[in-house]
Amino acid sequence: MAYAAYCDSFNANTSPLLPAKRDAATVCMVLDVVVPSRDAFQVRRLLARCPGTGVMRCVPMPQDSRVRLEIQLPEGSVPEVMHILMIGVPSGEIGSLISWKQHLTSHGMSHGF
């Protein structure tokens, strides 16, 4: 099975290889969303409008013609991002919302970066 990981960066002032600068008070969250493969690009375009938000990982699910997107977003923008996703891609399935620390722990990186 193929696996893709990438970082979207639509802001010309940031490098796609470096994480966006955040102040210490910003709490990052990770939202799982499953969408039909044909809608993944639309999700990425919708999220480009939300500062500090982007697709961290895209996991193909070829048997179902769907992909699971792991979206990183600031804690304060969760309602806005969910609203944008529900309106823009109604065929999507919103999954778990966890903190960045929980996300790292689930991947065996409890120490962070």
mmCIF file of N, CA, C and O in Angstrom:
data_model
loop_
_atom_site.group_PDB
_atom_site.id
_atom_site.type_symbol
_atom_site.label_atom_id
_atom_site.label_comp_id
_atom_site.label_asym_id
_atom_site.label_seq_id
_atom_site.Cartn_x
_atom_site.Cartn_y
_atom_site.Cartn_z
ATOM 1 N N MET A 1 0.852 -1.174 0.000
ATOM 2 C CA MET A 1 0.000 0.000 0.000
ATOM 3 C C MET A 1 0.896 1.235 0.000
ATOM 4 O O MET A 1 1.899 1.298 0.684
ATOM 5 N N ALA A 2 0.518 2.213 -0.742
ATOM 6 C CA ALA A 2 1.273 3.463 -0.814
ATOM 7 C C ALA A 2 0.978 4.327 0.401
ATOM 8 O O ALA A 2 -0.090 4.263 0.994
ATOM 9 N N TYR A 3 1.951 5.136 0.766
ATOM 10 C CA TYR A 3 1.793 6.033 1.908
ATOM 11 C C TYR A 3 2.412 7.363 1.525
ATOM 12 O O TYR A 3 3.520 7.402 0.993
ATOM 13 N N ALA A 4 1.689 8.433 1.744
ATOM 14 C CA ALA A 4 2.201 9.756 1.382
ATOM 15 C C ALA A 4 2.173 10.663 2.596
ATOM 16 O O ALA A 4 1.220 10.668 3.351
ATOM 17 N N ALA A 5 3.237 11.404 2.784
ATOM 18 C CA ALA A 5 3.289 12.413 3.845
ATOM 19 C C ALA A 5 3.833 13.682 3.230
ATOM 20 O O ALA A 5 4.812 13.655 2.496
ATOM 21 N N TYR A 6 3.202 14.776 3.468
ATOM 22 C CA TYR A 6 3.638 16.040 2.908
ATOM 23 C C TYR A 6 3.132 17.171 3.767
ATOM 24 O O TYR A 6 2.295 16.986 4.634
ATOM 25 N N CYS A 7 3.633 18.351 3.501
ATOM 26 C CA CYS A 7 3.214 19.546 4.242
ATOM 27 C C CYS A 7 2.779 20.583 3.232
ATOM 28 O O CYS A 7 3.536 20.914 2.327
ATOM 29 N N ASP A 8 1.558 21.061 3.345
ATOM 30 C CA ASP A 8 1.081 22.115 2.465
ATOM 31 C C ASP A 8 1.560 23.458 2.969
ATOM 32 O O ASP A 8 1.476 23.739 4.151
ATOM 33 N N SER A 9 2.032 24.281 2.061
ATOM 34 C CA SER A 9 2.429 25.631 2.426
ATOM 35 C C SER A 9 2.052 26.550 1.288
ATOM 36 O O SER A 9 2.710 26.592 0.263
ATOM 37 N N PHE A 10 0.959 27.272 1.458
ATOM 38 C CA PHE A 10 0.491 28.166 0.415
ATOM 39 C C PHE A 10 0.898 29.602 0.696
ATOM 40 O O PHE A 10 0.571 30.494 -0.051
ATOM 41 N N ASN A 11 1.610 29.816 1.796
ATOM 42 C CA ASN A 11 2.041 31.154 2.159
ATOM 43 C C ASN A 11 3.455 31.359 1.632
ATOM 44 O O ASN A 11 4.363 30.624 1.967
ATOM 45 N N ALA A 12 3.664 32.389 0.813
ATOM 46 C CA ALA A 12 4.959 32.630 0.195
ATOM 47 C C ALA A 12 6.029 32.999 1.211
ATOM 48 O O ALA A 12 7.212 32.898 0.933
ATOM 49 N N ASN A 13 5.639 33.426 2.419
ATOM 50 C CA ASN A 13 6.609 33.854 3.417
ATOM 51 C C ASN A 13 7.160 32.703 4.244
ATOM 52 O O ASN A 13 8.000 32.914 5.107
ATOM 53 N N THR A 14 6.684 31.488 4.024
ATOM 54 C CA THR A 14 7.175 30.362 4.800
ATOM 55 C C THR A 14 7.750 29.316 3.870
ATOM 56 O O THR A 14 7.325 29.168 2.734
ATOM 57 N N SER A 15 8.695 28.583 4.366
ATOM 58 C CA SER A 15 9.283 27.488 3.604
ATOM 59 C C SER A 15 8.444 26.243 3.821
ATOM 60 O O SER A 15 8.040 25.961 4.949
ATOM 61 N N PRO A 16 8.179 25.444 2.779
ATOM 62 C CA PRO A 16 7.405 24.218 2.982
ATOM 63 C C PRO A 16 8.156 23.182 3.815
ATOM 64 O O PRO A 16 7.578 22.250 4.307
ATOM 65 N N LEU A 17 9.473 23.376 3.978
ATOM 66 C CA LEU A 17 10.255 22.417 4.741
ATOM 67 C C LEU A 17 10.325 22.748 6.221
ATOM 68 O O LEU A 17 10.700 21.924 7.032
ATOM 69 N N LEU A 18 9.968 23.963 6.592
ATOM 70 C CA LEU A 18 10.028 24.386 7.985
ATOM 71 C C LEU A 18 8.628 24.594 8.529
ATOM 72 O O LEU A 18 7.763 25.105 7.829
ATOM 73 N N PRO A 19 8.368 24.210 9.773
ATOM 74 C CA PRO A 19 7.037 24.442 10.343
ATOM 75 C C PRO A 19 6.769 25.932 10.505
ATOM 76 O O PRO A 19 7.689 26.716 10.702
ATOM 77 N N ALA A 20 5.507 26.304 10.400
ATOM 78 C CA ALA A 20 5.128 27.707 10.581
ATOM 79 C C ALA A 20 5.448 28.135 12.005
ATOM 80 O O ALA A 20 5.325 27.353 12.949
ATOM 81 N N LYS A 21 5.868 29.371 12.165
ATOM 82 C CA LYS A 21 6.201 29.877 13.500
ATOM 83 C C LYS A 21 4.907 30.112 14.281
ATOM 84 O O LYS A 21 3.967 30.686 13.792
ATOM 85 N N ARG A 22 4.902 29.620 15.525
ATOM 86 C CA ARG A 22 3.757 29.792 16.403
ATOM 87 C C ARG A 22 4.277 30.331 17.724
ATOM 88 O O ARG A 22 5.363 29.976 18.166
ATOM 89 N N ASP A 23 3.465 31.151 18.379
ATOM 90 C CA ASP A 23 3.886 31.612 19.695
ATOM 91 C C ASP A 23 3.646 30.503 20.719
ATOM 92 O O ASP A 23 2.970 29.518 20.458
ATOM 93 N N ALA A 24 4.233 30.645 21.881
ATOM 94 C CA ALA A 24 4.172 29.600 22.902
ATOM 95 C C ALA A 24 2.748 29.328 23.381
ATOM 96 O O ALA A 24 2.451 28.237 23.851
ATOM 97 N N ALA A 25 1.855 30.313 23.266
ATOM 98 C CA ALA A 25 0.487 30.155 23.754
ATOM 99 C C ALA A 25 -0.395 29.355 22.787
ATOM 100 O O ALA A 25 -1.471 28.911 23.162
ATOM 101 N N THR A 26 0.031 29.170 21.550
ATOM 102 C CA THR A 26 -0.769 28.455 20.564
ATOM 103 C C THR A 26 -0.735 26.954 20.852
ATOM 104 O O THR A 26 0.328 26.358 20.938
ATOM 105 N N VAL A 27 -1.910 26.371 21.011
ATOM 106 C CA VAL A 27 -2.029 24.933 21.222
ATOM 107 C C VAL A 27 -2.469 24.318 19.912
ATOM 108 O O VAL A 27 -3.482 24.720 19.334
ATOM 109 N N CYS A 28 -1.699 23.353 19.431
ATOM 110 C CA CYS A 28 -2.024 22.701 18.162
ATOM 111 C C CYS A 28 -2.868 21.459 18.403
ATOM 112 O O CYS A 28 -2.680 20.748 19.385
ATOM 113 N N MET A 29 -3.768 21.230 17.488
ATOM 114 C CA MET A 29 -4.644 20.064 17.527
ATOM 115 C C MET A 29 -4.449 19.293 16.228
ATOM 116 O O MET A 29 -3.969 19.842 15.238
ATOM 117 N N VAL A 30 -4.880 18.032 16.224
ATOM 118 C CA VAL A 30 -4.841 17.209 15.020
ATOM 119 C C VAL A 30 -6.238 16.634 14.808
ATOM 120 O O VAL A 30 -6.807 16.018 15.710
ATOM 121 N N LEU A 31 -6.775 16.867 13.623
ATOM 122 C CA LEU A 31 -8.118 16.417 13.260
ATOM 123 C C LEU A 31 -8.006 15.387 12.144
ATOM 124 O O LEU A 31 -7.339 15.626 11.135
ATOM 125 N N ASP A 32 -8.633 14.224 12.326
ATOM 126 C CA ASP A 32 -8.683 13.201 11.282
ATOM 127 C C ASP A 32 -9.954 13.387 10.473
ATOM 128 O O ASP A 32 -11.049 13.525 11.041
ATOM 129 N N VAL A 33 -9.798 13.378 9.159
ATOM 130 C CA VAL A 33 -10.939 13.500 8.259
ATOM 131 C C VAL A 33 -10.768 12.472 7.147
ATOM 132 O O VAL A 33 -9.670 12.310 6.617
ATOM 133 N N VAL A 34 -11.833 11.768 6.809
ATOM 134 C CA VAL A 34 -11.819 10.819 5.700
ATOM 135 C C VAL A 34 -12.713 11.379 4.605
ATOM 136 O O VAL A 34 -13.872 11.738 4.863
ATOM 137 N N VAL A 35 -12.147 11.484 3.395
ATOM 138 C CA VAL A 35 -12.890 12.023 2.256
ATOM 139 C C VAL A 35 -12.660 11.132 1.042
ATOM 140 O O VAL A 35 -11.666 10.412 0.978
ATOM 141 N N PRO A 36 -13.588 11.185 0.073
ATOM 142 C CA PRO A 36 -13.325 10.498 -1.188
ATOM 143 C C PRO A 36 -12.043 11.052 -1.815
ATOM 144 O O PRO A 36 -11.741 12.239 -1.684
ATOM 145 N N SER A 37 -11.291 10.180 -2.464
ATOM 146 C CA SER A 37 -10.009 10.594 -3.053
ATOM 147 C C SER A 37 -10.162 11.816 -3.955
ATOM 148 O O SER A 37 -9.317 12.710 -3.941
ATOM 149 N N ARG A 38 -11.241 11.884 -4.695
ATOM 150 C CA ARG A 38 -11.442 12.991 -5.633
ATOM 151 C C ARG A 38 -11.621 14.333 -4.916
ATOM 152 O O ARG A 38 -11.464 15.383 -5.516
ATOM 153 N N ASP A 39 -11.971 14.311 -3.614
ATOM 154 C CA ASP A 39 -12.205 15.543 -2.855
ATOM 155 C C ASP A 39 -11.000 15.999 -2.032
ATOM 156 O O ASP A 39 -11.045 17.061 -1.421
ATOM 157 N N ALA A 40 -9.917 15.223 -2.021
ATOM 158 C CA ALA A 40 -8.765 15.565 -1.180
ATOM 159 C C ALA A 40 -8.160 16.908 -1.580
ATOM 160 O O ALA A 40 -7.796 17.716 -0.720
ATOM 161 N N PHE A 41 -8.063 17.172 -2.864
ATOM 162 C CA PHE A 41 -7.506 18.451 -3.304
ATOM 163 C C PHE A 41 -8.403 19.609 -2.876
ATOM 164 O O PHE A 41 -7.924 20.663 -2.449
ATOM 165 N N GLN A 42 -9.708 19.422 -2.954
ATOM 166 C CA GLN A 42 -10.655 20.454 -2.524
ATOM 167 C C GLN A 42 -10.468 20.777 -1.042
ATOM 168 O O GLN A 42 -10.505 21.935 -0.637
ATOM 169 N N VAL A 43 -10.240 19.754 -0.218
ATOM 170 C CA VAL A 43 -10.005 19.975 1.209
ATOM 171 C C VAL A 43 -8.750 20.813 1.402
ATOM 172 O O VAL A 43 -8.736 21.768 2.173
ATOM 173 N N ARG A 44 -7.692 20.472 0.695
ATOM 174 C CA ARG A 44 -6.443 21.224 0.809
ATOM 175 C C ARG A 44 -6.643 22.682 0.411
ATOM 176 O O ARG A 44 -6.109 23.589 1.054
ATOM 177 N N ARG A 45 -7.425 22.927 -0.628
ATOM 178 C CA ARG A 45 -7.695 24.314 -1.047
ATOM 179 C C ARG A 45 -8.516 25.061 -0.008
ATOM 180 O O ARG A 45 -8.276 26.234 0.266
ATOM 181 N N LEU A 46 -9.500 24.396 0.579
ATOM 182 C CA LEU A 46 -10.315 25.033 1.609
ATOM 183 C C LEU A 46 -9.478 25.388 2.836
ATOM 184 O O LEU A 46 -9.636 26.459 3.414
ATOM 185 N N LEU A 47 -8.584 24.493 3.222
ATOM 186 C CA LEU A 47 -7.762 24.715 4.411
ATOM 187 C C LEU A 47 -6.707 25.794 4.193
ATOM 188 O O LEU A 47 -6.222 26.395 5.153
ATOM 189 N N ALA A 48 -6.372 26.055 2.941
ATOM 190 C CA ALA A 48 -5.382 27.094 2.648
ATOM 191 C C ALA A 48 -5.866 28.468 3.107
ATOM 192 O O ALA A 48 -5.069 29.362 3.344
ATOM 193 N N ARG A 49 -7.168 28.640 3.260
ATOM 194 C CA ARG A 49 -7.743 29.912 3.721
ATOM 195 C C ARG A 49 -7.628 30.096 5.237
ATOM 196 O O ARG A 49 -7.886 31.190 5.735
ATOM 197 N N CYS A 50 -7.297 29.041 5.950
ATOM 198 C CA CYS A 50 -7.253 29.083 7.414
ATOM 199 C C CYS A 50 -5.801 29.197 7.878
ATOM 200 O O CYS A 50 -5.034 28.256 7.701
ATOM 201 N N PRO A 51 -5.430 30.321 8.481
ATOM 202 C CA PRO A 51 -4.045 30.492 8.932
ATOM 203 C C PRO A 51 -3.622 29.428 9.944
ATOM 204 O O PRO A 51 -4.381 29.071 10.837
ATOM 205 N N GLY A 52 -2.413 28.902 9.756
ATOM 206 C CA GLY A 52 -1.877 27.915 10.682
ATOM 207 C C GLY A 52 -2.444 26.525 10.536
ATOM 208 O O GLY A 52 -2.183 25.653 11.353
ATOM 209 N N THR A 53 -3.231 26.281 9.485
ATOM 210 C CA THR A 53 -3.904 25.005 9.291
ATOM 211 C C THR A 53 -3.405 24.362 8.004
ATOM 212 O O THR A 53 -3.224 25.036 7.012
ATOM 213 N N GLY A 54 -3.208 23.061 8.032
ATOM 214 C CA GLY A 54 -2.779 22.364 6.829
ATOM 215 C C GLY A 54 -2.819 20.863 7.002
ATOM 216 O O GLY A 54 -2.917 20.344 8.124
ATOM 217 N N VAL A 55 -2.734 20.161 5.890
ATOM 218 C CA VAL A 55 -2.737 18.703 5.899
ATOM 219 C C VAL A 55 -1.321 18.235 6.214
ATOM 220 O O VAL A 55 -0.376 18.578 5.515
ATOM 221 N N MET A 56 -1.181 17.479 7.300
ATOM 222 C CA MET A 56 0.130 16.938 7.678
ATOM 223 C C MET A 56 0.404 15.617 6.982
ATOM 224 O O MET A 56 1.526 15.327 6.619
ATOM 225 N N ARG A 57 -0.628 14.800 6.861
ATOM 226 C CA ARG A 57 -0.437 13.469 6.321
ATOM 227 C C ARG A 57 -1.674 13.053 5.541
ATOM 228 O O ARG A 57 -2.794 13.341 5.949
ATOM 229 N N CYS A 58 -1.431 12.370 4.440
ATOM 230 C CA CYS A 58 -2.507 11.826 3.612
ATOM 231 C C CYS A 58 -2.278 10.324 3.514
ATOM 232 O O CYS A 58 -1.249 9.890 2.995
ATOM 233 N N VAL A 59 -3.220 9.548 4.038
ATOM 234 C CA VAL A 59 -3.095 8.094 4.030
ATOM 235 C C VAL A 59 -4.139 7.530 3.067
ATOM 236 O O VAL A 59 -5.338 7.578 3.345
ATOM 237 N N PRO A 60 -3.687 7.011 1.918
ATOM 238 C CA PRO A 60 -4.628 6.459 0.944
ATOM 239 C C PRO A 60 -5.323 5.206 1.462
ATOM 240 O O PRO A 60 -4.731 4.403 2.177
ATOM 241 N N MET A 61 -6.589 5.069 1.093
ATOM 242 C CA MET A 61 -7.383 3.881 1.399
ATOM 243 C C MET A 61 -7.933 3.399 0.058
ATOM 244 O O MET A 61 -9.109 3.622 -0.260
ATOM 245 N N PRO A 62 -7.086 2.747 -0.774
ATOM 246 C CA PRO A 62 -7.464 2.452 -2.158
ATOM 247 C C PRO A 62 -8.661 1.519 -2.310
ATOM 248 O O PRO A 62 -9.383 1.604 -3.306
ATOM 249 N N GLN A 63 -8.909 0.644 -1.324
ATOM 250 C CA GLN A 63 -10.052 -0.265 -1.440
ATOM 251 C C GLN A 63 -11.371 0.498 -1.488
ATOM 252 O O GLN A 63 -12.339 0.048 -2.096
ATOM 253 N N ASP A 64 -11.418 1.666 -0.814
ATOM 254 C CA ASP A 64 -12.647 2.448 -0.727
ATOM 255 C C ASP A 64 -12.609 3.697 -1.592
ATOM 256 O O ASP A 64 -13.563 4.480 -1.569
ATOM 257 N N SER A 65 -11.504 3.929 -2.311
ATOM 258 C CA SER A 65 -11.309 5.173 -3.085
ATOM 259 C C SER A 65 -11.448 6.396 -2.184
ATOM 260 O O SER A 65 -12.066 7.388 -2.549
ATOM 261 N N ARG A 66 -10.863 6.284 -0.988
ATOM 262 C CA ARG A 66 -10.904 7.387 -0.029
ATOM 263 C C ARG A 66 -9.506 7.620 0.519
ATOM 264 O O ARG A 66 -8.613 6.797 0.338
ATOM 265 N N VAL A 67 -9.337 8.744 1.196
ATOM 266 C CA VAL A 67 -8.081 9.051 1.874
ATOM 267 C C VAL A 67 -8.391 9.564 3.274
ATOM 268 O O VAL A 67 -9.433 10.181 3.504
ATOM 269 N N ARG A 68 -7.468 9.278 4.198
ATOM 270 C CA ARG A 68 -7.576 9.820 5.553
ATOM 271 C C ARG A 68 -6.558 10.940 5.643
ATOM 272 O O ARG A 68 -5.382 10.751 5.387
ATOM 273 N N LEU A 69 -7.038 12.120 5.982
ATOM 274 C CA LEU A 69 -6.192 13.295 6.100
ATOM 275 C C LEU A 69 -6.003 13.625 7.567
ATOM 276 O O LEU A 69 -6.972 13.667 8.324
ATOM 277 N N GLU A 70 -4.761 13.850 7.969
ATOM 278 C CA GLU A 70 -4.471 14.334 9.316
ATOM 279 C C GLU A 70 -4.196 15.822 9.172
ATOM 280 O O GLU A 70 -3.256 16.226 8.490
ATOM 281 N N ILE A 71 -5.039 16.625 9.793
ATOM 282 C CA ILE A 71 -4.986 18.075 9.651
ATOM 283 C C ILE A 71 -4.500 18.686 10.956
ATOM 284 O O ILE A 71 -5.058 18.415 12.014
ATOM 285 N N GLN A 72 -3.449 19.501 10.856
ATOM 286 C CA GLN A 72 -2.957 20.225 12.027
ATOM 287 C C GLN A 72 -3.585 21.611 12.020
ATOM 288 O O GLN A 72 -3.631 22.270 10.981
ATOM 289 N N LEU A 73 -4.081 22.045 13.190
ATOM 290 C CA LEU A 73 -4.736 23.338 13.270
ATOM 291 C C LEU A 73 -4.586 23.911 14.668
ATOM 292 O O LEU A 73 -4.454 23.168 15.638
ATOM 293 N N PRO A 74 -4.619 25.243 14.779
ATOM 294 C CA PRO A 74 -4.603 25.863 16.106
ATOM 295 C C PRO A 74 -5.905 25.567 16.843
ATOM 296 O O PRO A 74 -6.972 25.486 16.232
ATOM 297 N N GLU A 75 -5.817 25.429 18.153
ATOM 298 C CA GLU A 75 -6.991 25.083 18.963
ATOM 299 C C GLU A 75 -8.140 26.073 18.765
ATOM 300 O O GLU A 75 -9.303 25.686 18.693
ATOM 301 N N GLY A 76 -7.827 27.337 18.625
ATOM 302 C CA GLY A 76 -8.863 28.355 18.489
ATOM 303 C C GLY A 76 -9.614 28.335 17.175
ATOM 304 O O GLY A 76 -10.681 28.935 17.050
ATOM 305 N N SER A 77 -9.087 27.626 16.171
ATOM 306 C CA SER A 77 -9.754 27.615 14.870
ATOM 307 C C SER A 77 -10.530 26.326 14.603
ATOM 308 O O SER A 77 -11.018 26.115 13.495
ATOM 309 N N VAL A 78 -10.682 25.471 15.606
ATOM 310 C CA VAL A 78 -11.383 24.196 15.419
ATOM 311 C C VAL A 78 -12.813 24.398 14.895
ATOM 312 O O VAL A 78 -13.199 23.780 13.896
ATOM 313 N N PRO A 79 -13.646 25.258 15.512
ATOM 314 C CA PRO A 79 -15.014 25.419 14.991
ATOM 315 C C PRO A 79 -15.035 25.928 13.546
ATOM 316 O O PRO A 79 -15.825 25.442 12.736
ATOM 317 N N GLU A 80 -14.170 26.876 13.232
ATOM 318 C CA GLU A 80 -14.127 27.426 11.869
ATOM 319 C C GLU A 80 -13.731 26.356 10.856
ATOM 320 O O GLU A 80 -14.357 26.215 9.802
ATOM 321 N N VAL A 81 -12.705 25.574 11.160
ATOM 322 C CA VAL A 81 -12.239 24.536 10.239
ATOM 323 C C VAL A 81 -13.307 23.461 10.052
ATOM 324 O O VAL A 81 -13.580 23.038 8.929
ATOM 325 N N MET A 82 -13.945 23.045 11.136
ATOM 326 C CA MET A 82 -15.001 22.035 11.011
ATOM 327 C C MET A 82 -16.158 22.547 10.159
ATOM 328 O O MET A 82 -16.702 21.820 9.329
ATOM 329 N N HIS A 83 -16.524 23.811 10.356
ATOM 330 C CA HIS A 83 -17.602 24.398 9.560
ATOM 331 C C HIS A 83 -17.218 24.419 8.074
ATOM 332 O O HIS A 83 -18.029 24.032 7.222
ATOM 333 N N ILE A 84 -16.011 24.836 7.785
ATOM 334 C CA ILE A 84 -15.544 24.889 6.397
ATOM 335 C C ILE A 84 -15.576 23.497 5.775
ATOM 336 O O ILE A 84 -16.007 23.323 4.632
ATOM 337 N N LEU A 85 -15.134 22.489 6.519
ATOM 338 C CA LEU A 85 -15.131 21.121 5.994
ATOM 339 C C LEU A 85 -16.544 20.593 5.773
ATOM 340 O O LEU A 85 -16.825 19.947 4.757
ATOM 341 N N MET A 86 -17.450 20.854 6.718
ATOM 342 C CA MET A 86 -18.825 20.348 6.581
ATOM 343 C C MET A 86 -19.548 20.989 5.405
ATOM 344 O O MET A 86 -20.318 20.328 4.713
ATOM 345 N N ILE A 87 -19.301 22.275 5.170
ATOM 346 C CA ILE A 87 -19.950 22.961 4.054
ATOM 347 C C ILE A 87 -19.277 22.618 2.726
ATOM 348 O O ILE A 87 -19.944 22.350 1.729
ATOM 349 N N GLY A 88 -17.931 22.620 2.715
ATOM 350 C CA GLY A 88 -17.184 22.436 1.466
ATOM 351 C C GLY A 88 -17.118 21.011 0.968
ATOM 352 O O GLY A 88 -17.052 20.776 -0.239
ATOM 353 N N VAL A 89 -17.112 20.045 1.872
ATOM 354 C CA VAL A 89 -16.997 18.636 1.485
ATOM 355 C C VAL A 89 -17.994 17.833 2.315
ATOM 356 O O VAL A 89 -17.628 17.143 3.270
ATOM 357 N N PRO A 90 -19.288 17.912 1.984
ATOM 358 C CA PRO A 90 -20.296 17.230 2.797
ATOM 359 C C PRO A 90 -20.179 15.705 2.775
ATOM 360 O O PRO A 90 -20.720 15.033 3.650
ATOM 361 N N SER A 91 -19.443 15.151 1.818
ATOM 362 C CA SER A 91 -19.281 13.694 1.749
ATOM 363 C C SER A 91 -18.178 13.195 2.675
ATOM 364 O O SER A 91 -17.963 11.991 2.780
ATOM 365 N N GLY A 92 -17.481 14.095 3.363
ATOM 366 C CA GLY A 92 -16.401 13.708 4.255
ATOM 367 C C GLY A 92 -16.906 13.210 5.594
ATOM 368 O O GLY A 92 -18.061 13.419 5.963
ATOM 369 N N GLU A 93 -16.030 12.525 6.310
ATOM 370 C CA GLU A 93 -16.336 12.022 7.646
ATOM 371 C C GLU A 93 -15.322 12.613 8.610
ATOM 372 O O GLU A 93 -14.125 12.364 8.480
ATOM 373 N N ILE A 94 -15.794 13.389 9.565
ATOM 374 C CA ILE A 94 -14.906 13.985 10.554
ATOM 375 C C ILE A 94 -14.677 12.966 11.659
ATOM 376 O O ILE A 94 -15.618 12.424 12.232
ATOM 377 N N GLY A 95 -13.400 12.714 11.935
ATOM 378 C CA GLY A 95 -13.030 11.727 12.939
ATOM 379 C C GLY A 95 -12.586 12.383 14.232
ATOM 380 O O GLY A 95 -13.133 13.401 14.654
ATOM 381 N N SER A 96 -11.555 11.823 14.815
ATOM 382 C CA SER A 96 -11.105 12.277 16.132
ATOM 383 C C SER A 96 -10.393 13.625 16.066
ATOM 384 O O SER A 96 -9.804 13.997 15.068
ATOM 385 N N LEU A 97 -10.479 14.338 17.179
ATOM 386 C CA LEU A 97 -9.769 15.597 17.382
ATOM 387 C C LEU A 97 -8.935 15.409 18.637
ATOM 388 O O LEU A 97 -9.479 15.196 19.718
ATOM 389 N N ILE A 98 -7.607 15.428 18.474
ATOM 390 C CA ILE A 98 -6.719 15.204 19.607
ATOM 391 C C ILE A 98 -5.671 16.305 19.674
ATOM 392 O O ILE A 98 -5.428 17.009 18.695
ATOM 393 N N SER A 99 -5.061 16.436 20.828
ATOM 394 C CA SER A 99 -4.003 17.433 20.989
ATOM 395 C C SER A 99 -2.748 16.968 20.255
ATOM 396 O O SER A 99 -2.581 15.779 19.959
ATOM 397 N N TRP A 100 -1.858 17.918 19.984
ATOM 398 C CA TRP A 100 -0.605 17.607 19.311
ATOM 399 C C TRP A 100 0.206 16.614 20.158
ATOM 400 O O TRP A 100 0.791 15.678 19.629
ATOM 401 N N LYS A 101 0.192 16.791 21.463
ATOM 402 C CA LYS A 101 0.927 15.892 22.347
ATOM 403 C C LYS A 101 0.374 14.467 22.260
ATOM 404 O O LYS A 101 1.139 13.506 22.198
ATOM 405 N N GLN A 102 -0.947 14.321 22.243
ATOM 406 C CA GLN A 102 -1.554 12.993 22.104
ATOM 407 C C GLN A 102 -1.193 12.381 20.756
ATOM 408 O O GLN A 102 -0.960 11.173 20.652
ATOM 409 N N HIS A 103 -1.159 13.204 19.724
ATOM 410 C CA HIS A 103 -0.797 12.725 18.386
ATOM 411 C C HIS A 103 0.628 12.173 18.389
ATOM 412 O O HIS A 103 0.881 11.085 17.864
ATOM 413 N N LEU A 104 1.552 12.925 18.989
ATOM 414 C CA LEU A 104 2.943 12.465 19.049
ATOM 415 C C LEU A 104 3.048 11.167 19.845
ATOM 416 O O LEU A 104 3.757 10.239 19.439
ATOM 417 N N THR A 105 2.337 11.095 20.960
ATOM 418 C CA THR A 105 2.361 9.895 21.789
ATOM 419 C C THR A 105 1.832 8.687 21.016
ATOM 420 O O THR A 105 2.384 7.594 21.109
ATOM 421 N N SER A 106 0.788 8.888 20.207
ATOM 422 C CA SER A 106 0.221 7.771 19.442
ATOM 423 C C SER A 106 1.182 7.253 18.380
ATOM 424 O O SER A 106 1.047 6.131 17.915
ATOM 425 N N HIS A 107 2.175 8.065 18.020
ATOM 426 C CA HIS A 107 3.198 7.656 17.044
ATOM 427 C C HIS A 107 4.516 7.327 17.734
ATOM 428 O O HIS A 107 5.563 7.278 17.084
ATOM 429 N N GLY A 108 4.484 7.139 19.070
ATOM 430 C CA GLY A 108 5.663 6.739 19.810
ATOM 431 C C GLY A 108 6.683 7.834 20.050
ATOM 432 O O GLY A 108 7.849 7.555 20.287
ATOM 433 N N MET A 109 6.258 9.086 19.986
ATOM 434 C CA MET A 109 7.177 10.216 20.185
ATOM 435 C C MET A 109 6.713 11.058 21.359
ATOM 436 O O MET A 109 6.368 12.219 21.185
ATOM 437 N N SER A 110 6.712 10.515 22.532
ATOM 438 C CA SER A 110 6.207 11.242 23.688
ATOM 439 C C SER A 110 7.060 12.430 24.072
ATOM 440 O O SER A 110 6.615 13.333 24.770
ATOM 441 N N HIS A 111 8.304 12.489 23.599
ATOM 442 C CA HIS A 111 9.199 13.581 23.951
ATOM 443 C C HIS A 111 8.995 14.827 23.072
ATOM 444 O O HIS A 111 9.528 15.873 23.377
ATOM 445 N N GLY A 112 8.231 14.721 21.990
ATOM 446 C CA GLY A 112 8.052 15.852 21.069
ATOM 447 C C GLY A 112 9.218 15.983 20.146
ATOM 448 O O GLY A 112 9.918 15.032 19.868
ATOM 449 N N PHE A 113 9.453 17.190 19.659
ATOM 450 C CA PHE A 113 10.553 17.419 18.701
ATOM 451 C C PHE A 113 11.837 17.698 19.426
ATOM 452 O O PHE A 113 11.956 18.477 20.264
#
